[in-house]
Coordinates of C-alpha atoms in Angstrom, one line a residue:
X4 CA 0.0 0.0 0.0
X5 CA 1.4 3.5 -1.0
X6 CA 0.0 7.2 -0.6
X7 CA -1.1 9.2 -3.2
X8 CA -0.4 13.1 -2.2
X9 CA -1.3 16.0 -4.2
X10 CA 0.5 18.7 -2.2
X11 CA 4.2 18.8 -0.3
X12 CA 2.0 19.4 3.0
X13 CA 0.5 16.5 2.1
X14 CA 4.1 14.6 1.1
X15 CA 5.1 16.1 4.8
X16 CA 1.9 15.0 7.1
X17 CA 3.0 11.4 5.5
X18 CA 6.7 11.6 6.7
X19 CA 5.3 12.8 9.9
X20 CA 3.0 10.4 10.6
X21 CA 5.0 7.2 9.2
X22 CA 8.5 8.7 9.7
X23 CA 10.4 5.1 8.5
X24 CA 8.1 4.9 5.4
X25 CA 9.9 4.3 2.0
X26 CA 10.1 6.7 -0.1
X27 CA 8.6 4.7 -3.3
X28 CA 5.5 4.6 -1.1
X29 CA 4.4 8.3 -1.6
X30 CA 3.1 9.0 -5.6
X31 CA 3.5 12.4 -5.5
X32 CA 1.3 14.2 -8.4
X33 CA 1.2 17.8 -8.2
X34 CA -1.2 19.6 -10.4
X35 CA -0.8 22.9 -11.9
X36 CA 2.6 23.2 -9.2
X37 CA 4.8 25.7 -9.3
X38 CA 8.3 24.8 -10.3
X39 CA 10.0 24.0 -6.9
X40 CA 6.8 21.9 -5.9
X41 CA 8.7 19.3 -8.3
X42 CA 11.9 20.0 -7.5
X43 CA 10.9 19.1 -4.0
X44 CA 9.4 16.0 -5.1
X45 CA 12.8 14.5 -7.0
X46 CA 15.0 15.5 -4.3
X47 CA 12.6 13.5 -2.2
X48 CA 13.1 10.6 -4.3
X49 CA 9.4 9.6 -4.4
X50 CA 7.0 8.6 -7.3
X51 CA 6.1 11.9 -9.2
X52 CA 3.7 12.1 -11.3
X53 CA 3.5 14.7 -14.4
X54 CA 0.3 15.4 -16.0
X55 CA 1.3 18.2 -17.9
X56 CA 3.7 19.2 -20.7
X57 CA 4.1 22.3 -19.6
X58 CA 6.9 21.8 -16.8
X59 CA 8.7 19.8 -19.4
X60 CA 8.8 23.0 -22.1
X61 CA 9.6 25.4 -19.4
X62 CA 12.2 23.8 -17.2
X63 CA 13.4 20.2 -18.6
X64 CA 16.7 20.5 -16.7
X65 CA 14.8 19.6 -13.3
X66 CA 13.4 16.6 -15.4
X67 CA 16.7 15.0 -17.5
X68 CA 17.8 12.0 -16.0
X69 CA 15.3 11.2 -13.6
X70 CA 11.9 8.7 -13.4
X71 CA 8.9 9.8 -14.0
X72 CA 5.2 8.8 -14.3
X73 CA 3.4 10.3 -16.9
X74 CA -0.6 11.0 -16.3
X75 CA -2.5 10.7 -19.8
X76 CA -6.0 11.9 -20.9
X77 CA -7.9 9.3 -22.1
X78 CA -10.6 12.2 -23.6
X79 CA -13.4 10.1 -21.8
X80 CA -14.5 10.9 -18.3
X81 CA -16.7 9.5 -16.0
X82 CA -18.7 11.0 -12.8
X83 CA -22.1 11.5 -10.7
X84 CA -21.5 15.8 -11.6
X85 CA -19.3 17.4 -13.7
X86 CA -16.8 18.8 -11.5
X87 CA -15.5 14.4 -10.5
X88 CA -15.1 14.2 -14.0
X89 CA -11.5 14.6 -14.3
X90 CA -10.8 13.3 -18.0
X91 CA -11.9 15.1 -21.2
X92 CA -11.4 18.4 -22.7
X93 CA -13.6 19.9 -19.9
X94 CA -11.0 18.5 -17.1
X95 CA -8.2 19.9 -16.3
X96 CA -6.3 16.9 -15.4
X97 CA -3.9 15.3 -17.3
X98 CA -1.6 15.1 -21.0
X99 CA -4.3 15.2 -24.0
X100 CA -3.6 12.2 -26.8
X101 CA -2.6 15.7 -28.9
X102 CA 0.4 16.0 -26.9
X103 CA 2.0 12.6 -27.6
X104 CA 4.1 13.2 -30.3
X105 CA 5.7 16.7 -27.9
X106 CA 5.9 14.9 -24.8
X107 CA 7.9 11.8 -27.0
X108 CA 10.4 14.2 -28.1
X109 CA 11.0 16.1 -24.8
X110 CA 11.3 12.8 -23.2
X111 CA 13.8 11.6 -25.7
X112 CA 15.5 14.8 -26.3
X113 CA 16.6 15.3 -21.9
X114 CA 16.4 11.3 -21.6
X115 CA 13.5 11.0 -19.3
X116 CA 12.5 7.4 -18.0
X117 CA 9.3 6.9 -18.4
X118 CA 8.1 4.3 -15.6
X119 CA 4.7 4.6 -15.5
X120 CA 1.6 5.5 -17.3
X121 CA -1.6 6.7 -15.5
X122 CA -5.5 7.7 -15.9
X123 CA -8.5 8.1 -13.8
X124 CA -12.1 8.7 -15.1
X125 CA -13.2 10.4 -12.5
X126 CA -15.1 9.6 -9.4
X127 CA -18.5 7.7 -7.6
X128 CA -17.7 5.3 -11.0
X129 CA -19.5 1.6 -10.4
X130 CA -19.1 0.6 -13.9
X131 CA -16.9 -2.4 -13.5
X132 CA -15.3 -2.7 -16.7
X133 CA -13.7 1.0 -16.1
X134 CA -10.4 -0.1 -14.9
X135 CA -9.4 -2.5 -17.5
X136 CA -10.7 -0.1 -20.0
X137 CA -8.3 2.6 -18.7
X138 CA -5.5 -0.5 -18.8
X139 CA -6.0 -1.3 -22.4
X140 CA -5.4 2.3 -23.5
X141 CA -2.3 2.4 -21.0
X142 CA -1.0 -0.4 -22.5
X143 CA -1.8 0.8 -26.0
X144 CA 0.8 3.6 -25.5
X145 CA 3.6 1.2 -24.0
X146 CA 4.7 1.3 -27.5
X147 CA 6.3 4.7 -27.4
X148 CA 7.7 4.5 -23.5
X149 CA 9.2 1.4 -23.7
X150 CA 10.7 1.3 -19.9
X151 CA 6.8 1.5 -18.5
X152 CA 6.7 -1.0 -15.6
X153 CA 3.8 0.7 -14.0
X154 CA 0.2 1.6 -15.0
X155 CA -1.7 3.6 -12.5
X156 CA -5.5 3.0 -13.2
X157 CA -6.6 5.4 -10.7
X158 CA -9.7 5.6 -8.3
X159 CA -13.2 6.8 -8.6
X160 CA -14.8 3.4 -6.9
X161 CA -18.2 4.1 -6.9
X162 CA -20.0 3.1 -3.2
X163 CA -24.0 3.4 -3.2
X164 CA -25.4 6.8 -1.9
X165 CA -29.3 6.4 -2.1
X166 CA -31.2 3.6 -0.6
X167 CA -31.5 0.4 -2.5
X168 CA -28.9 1.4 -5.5
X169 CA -26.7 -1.3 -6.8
X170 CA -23.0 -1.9 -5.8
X171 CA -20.0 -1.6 -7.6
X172 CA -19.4 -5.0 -8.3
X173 CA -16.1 -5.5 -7.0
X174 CA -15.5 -9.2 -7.8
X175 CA -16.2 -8.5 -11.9
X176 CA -13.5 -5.3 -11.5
X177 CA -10.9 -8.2 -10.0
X178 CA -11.9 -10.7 -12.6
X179 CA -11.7 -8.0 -15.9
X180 CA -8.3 -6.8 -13.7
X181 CA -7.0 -10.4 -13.7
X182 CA -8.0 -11.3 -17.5
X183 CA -5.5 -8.2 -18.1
X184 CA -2.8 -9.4 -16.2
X185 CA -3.1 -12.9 -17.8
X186 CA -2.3 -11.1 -20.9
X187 CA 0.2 -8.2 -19.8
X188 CA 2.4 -10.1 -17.1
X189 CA 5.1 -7.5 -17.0
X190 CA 3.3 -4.7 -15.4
X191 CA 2.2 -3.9 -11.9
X192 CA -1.0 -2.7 -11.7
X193 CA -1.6 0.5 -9.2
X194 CA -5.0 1.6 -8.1
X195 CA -6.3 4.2 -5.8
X196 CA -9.4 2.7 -3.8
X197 CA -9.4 6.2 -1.0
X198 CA -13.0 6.9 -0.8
X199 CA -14.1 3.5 -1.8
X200 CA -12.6 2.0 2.0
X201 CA -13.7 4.9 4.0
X202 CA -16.5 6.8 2.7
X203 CA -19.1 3.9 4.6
X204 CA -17.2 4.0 7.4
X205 CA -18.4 7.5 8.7
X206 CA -21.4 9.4 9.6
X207 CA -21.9 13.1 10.3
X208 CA -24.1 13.1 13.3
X209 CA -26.3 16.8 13.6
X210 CA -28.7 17.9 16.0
X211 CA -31.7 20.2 14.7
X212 CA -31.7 23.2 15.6
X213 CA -34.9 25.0 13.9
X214 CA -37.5 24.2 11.7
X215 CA -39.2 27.1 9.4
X216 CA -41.8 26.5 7.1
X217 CA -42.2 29.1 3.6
X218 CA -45.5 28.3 1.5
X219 CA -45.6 24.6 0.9
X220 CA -41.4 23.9 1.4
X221 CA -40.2 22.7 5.0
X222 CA -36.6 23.7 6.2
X223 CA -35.2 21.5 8.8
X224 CA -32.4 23.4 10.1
X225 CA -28.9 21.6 11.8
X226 CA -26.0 22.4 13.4
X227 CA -23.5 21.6 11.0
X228 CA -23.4 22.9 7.6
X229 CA -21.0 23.0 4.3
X230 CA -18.2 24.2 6.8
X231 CA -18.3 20.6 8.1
X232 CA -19.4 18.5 5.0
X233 CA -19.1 20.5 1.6
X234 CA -19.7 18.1 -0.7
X235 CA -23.4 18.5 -1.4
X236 CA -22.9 22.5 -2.0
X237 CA -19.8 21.5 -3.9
X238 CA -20.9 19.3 -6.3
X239 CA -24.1 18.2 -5.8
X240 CA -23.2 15.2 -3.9
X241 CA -26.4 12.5 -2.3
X242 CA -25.8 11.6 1.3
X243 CA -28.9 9.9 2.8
X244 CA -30.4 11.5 5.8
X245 CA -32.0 9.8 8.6
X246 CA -33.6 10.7 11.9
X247 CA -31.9 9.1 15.1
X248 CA -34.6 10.2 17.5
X249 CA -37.2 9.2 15.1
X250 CA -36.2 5.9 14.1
X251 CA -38.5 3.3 12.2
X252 CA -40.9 6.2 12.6
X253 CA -43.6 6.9 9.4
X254 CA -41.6 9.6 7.1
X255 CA -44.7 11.9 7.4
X256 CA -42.3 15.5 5.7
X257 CA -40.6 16.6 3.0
X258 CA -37.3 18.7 3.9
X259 CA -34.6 20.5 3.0
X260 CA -32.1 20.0 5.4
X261 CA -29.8 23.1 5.9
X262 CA -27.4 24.1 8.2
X263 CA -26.5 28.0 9.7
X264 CA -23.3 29.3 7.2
X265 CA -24.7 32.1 5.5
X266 CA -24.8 30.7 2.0
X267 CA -28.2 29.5 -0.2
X268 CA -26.2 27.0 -0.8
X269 CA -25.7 25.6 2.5
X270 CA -27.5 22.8 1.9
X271 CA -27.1 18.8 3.1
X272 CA -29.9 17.5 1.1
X273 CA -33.2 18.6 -0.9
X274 CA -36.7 17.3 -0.4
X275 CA -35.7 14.6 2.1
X276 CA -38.5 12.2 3.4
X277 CA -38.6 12.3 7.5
X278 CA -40.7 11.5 10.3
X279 CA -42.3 14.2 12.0
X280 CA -38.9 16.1 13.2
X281 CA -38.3 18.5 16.2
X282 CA -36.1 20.8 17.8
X283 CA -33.0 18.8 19.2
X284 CA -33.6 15.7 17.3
X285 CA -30.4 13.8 16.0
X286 CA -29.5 13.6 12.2
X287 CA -27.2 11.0 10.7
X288 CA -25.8 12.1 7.2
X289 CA -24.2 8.8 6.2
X290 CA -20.9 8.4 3.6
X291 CA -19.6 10.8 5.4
X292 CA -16.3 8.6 5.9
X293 CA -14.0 10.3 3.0
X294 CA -13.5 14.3 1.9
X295 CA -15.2 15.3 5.4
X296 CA -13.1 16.7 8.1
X297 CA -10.2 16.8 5.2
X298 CA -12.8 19.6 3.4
X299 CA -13.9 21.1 6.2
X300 CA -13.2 24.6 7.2
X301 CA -14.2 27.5 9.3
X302 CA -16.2 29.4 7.2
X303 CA -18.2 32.0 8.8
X304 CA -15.8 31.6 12.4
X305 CA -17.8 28.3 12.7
X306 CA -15.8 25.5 13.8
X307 CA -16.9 21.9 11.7
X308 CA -17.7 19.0 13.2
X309 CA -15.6 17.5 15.7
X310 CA -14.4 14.1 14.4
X311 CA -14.3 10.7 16.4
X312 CA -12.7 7.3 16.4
X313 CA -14.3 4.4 17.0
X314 CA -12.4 1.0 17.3
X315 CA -14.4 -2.6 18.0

């Protein structure tokens, strides 16, 4: 198991927490970076992931010599909302099929190693056939970086978010993933489960705090807003709501439930069926397990959500 970080602060809370961790461990895959943001990374000696040309234009002479990973478009993305798409001329992530021939060159002209290959769709993905899809393209370009060893297929493992929706079926993604490797012995397969493991694991756990009725809509008003979870004002993300004081009561309303930052679109969900709900009442907002606390903020002076361990 590795760690995937986005950010030196990110490369450093790693070190920190696992201070004897190798350094091939951390994939390191900066994104619109300023130069010394790879710089850092090679001195480092971790993974590093490019998914730009740019860097490679401007300064090759931090690049000559070294390893590198290169992150590829496919110019198909996948997602529940637009903004976890993160492939496709819309998405700012990653090299575009255009830039193939450049990025050759530049890697040939300041001897670049080319290790690895990745791609990723995009996210809350439970098509099972996306990861072998994203290795036959990877492997389609081995042809022009013949020291590949690695192809990084990404994340974007879909989990359910509403009531009685299917499952990613995980056992045809190992089966399609195995078929590949039958074929393609020589490469080691990375993926990047992240939400997938935790987002189940969590709740967000509210208490009401008003209710307010305007014409025929009901607002059921909570202590904890997009300061705590932002996801649903972010991108329109579903987390099912449910009534802990209330529970296995009739759903008898129609809600919004809102919380108290001063934004419209403070919003946790829209036209949610609940029992009869009053002042004090508990709320569980569930996949709340992944991009909580880590997107929380203190918007407004208002502190998010304290968060809370639980081992059994």
């Amino acid at each position: 198991m590795g760690f995937e970080c986005v950010s030196p602060q990110e490369v450093a809370h790693v070190r920190e927490i696992l201070p004897s961790i190798e350094k091939e461990r951390i994939l390191f895959t900066p994104n619109f970076a300023p130069r010394h943001e790879y710089e850092e990374g090679i001195a480092l000696g971790c993974n590093l992931t490019l998914d730009a040309i740019f860097p490679l234009r401007m300064w090759p002479e931090i690049f000559a010599n070294q390893k590198l990973i290169i992150r590829i478009d496919t110019g198909k993305g996948k997602g529940h909302h637009k903004y976890v798409v993160t492939a496709g001329s819309q998405s700012k992530f990653g090299i575009p099929p255009q830039d193939l021939e450049e990025l050759c060159t530049l890697v040939d002209k300041h001897n670049i190693h080319v290790v690895g290959l990745h791609a990723h769709a995009g996210s809350g993905i439970r098509d099972a056939q996306n990861w072998a899809e994203k290795a036959e393209y990877l492997q389609s370009l081995r042809v022009h970086f013949p020291e590949v060893e690695i192809l990084n297929l990404g994340g974007g493992f879909g989990v359910p978010e509403r009531p009685g929706e299917d499952r990613l079926k995980i056992d045809e993604v190992n089966v399609s993933l195995q078929a590949f490797r039958a074929m393609v012995p020589d490469v080691s397969l990375w993926i990047e489960p992240g939400r997938y493991l935790v987002a189940e694991a969590g709740v967000l756990v509210s208490k009401v705090t008003q209710l307010k009725s305007k014409g025929e809509r009901v607002y059921v008003g909570t202590d904890v807003g997009m300061n705590t979870l932002i996801r649903p004002a972010l991108y329109g993300a579903y987390h099912h709501i449910e009534n802990l004081s209330k529970w296995g009561k009739k759903r008898s309303i129609v809600a919004d439930v809102v919380g108290p930052i001063c934004e419209s679109g403070d919003v946790l969900g829209r036209g949610r069926a609940l029992p009869e709900t009053q002042n004090g009442d508990l709320l569980a907002v569930g996949t709340a397990g992944a991009y909580g606390r880590s997107m929380s903020s203190q918007y407004n002076l208002r502190a998010p959500a304290q968060e809370l361990w639980f081992e059994e």
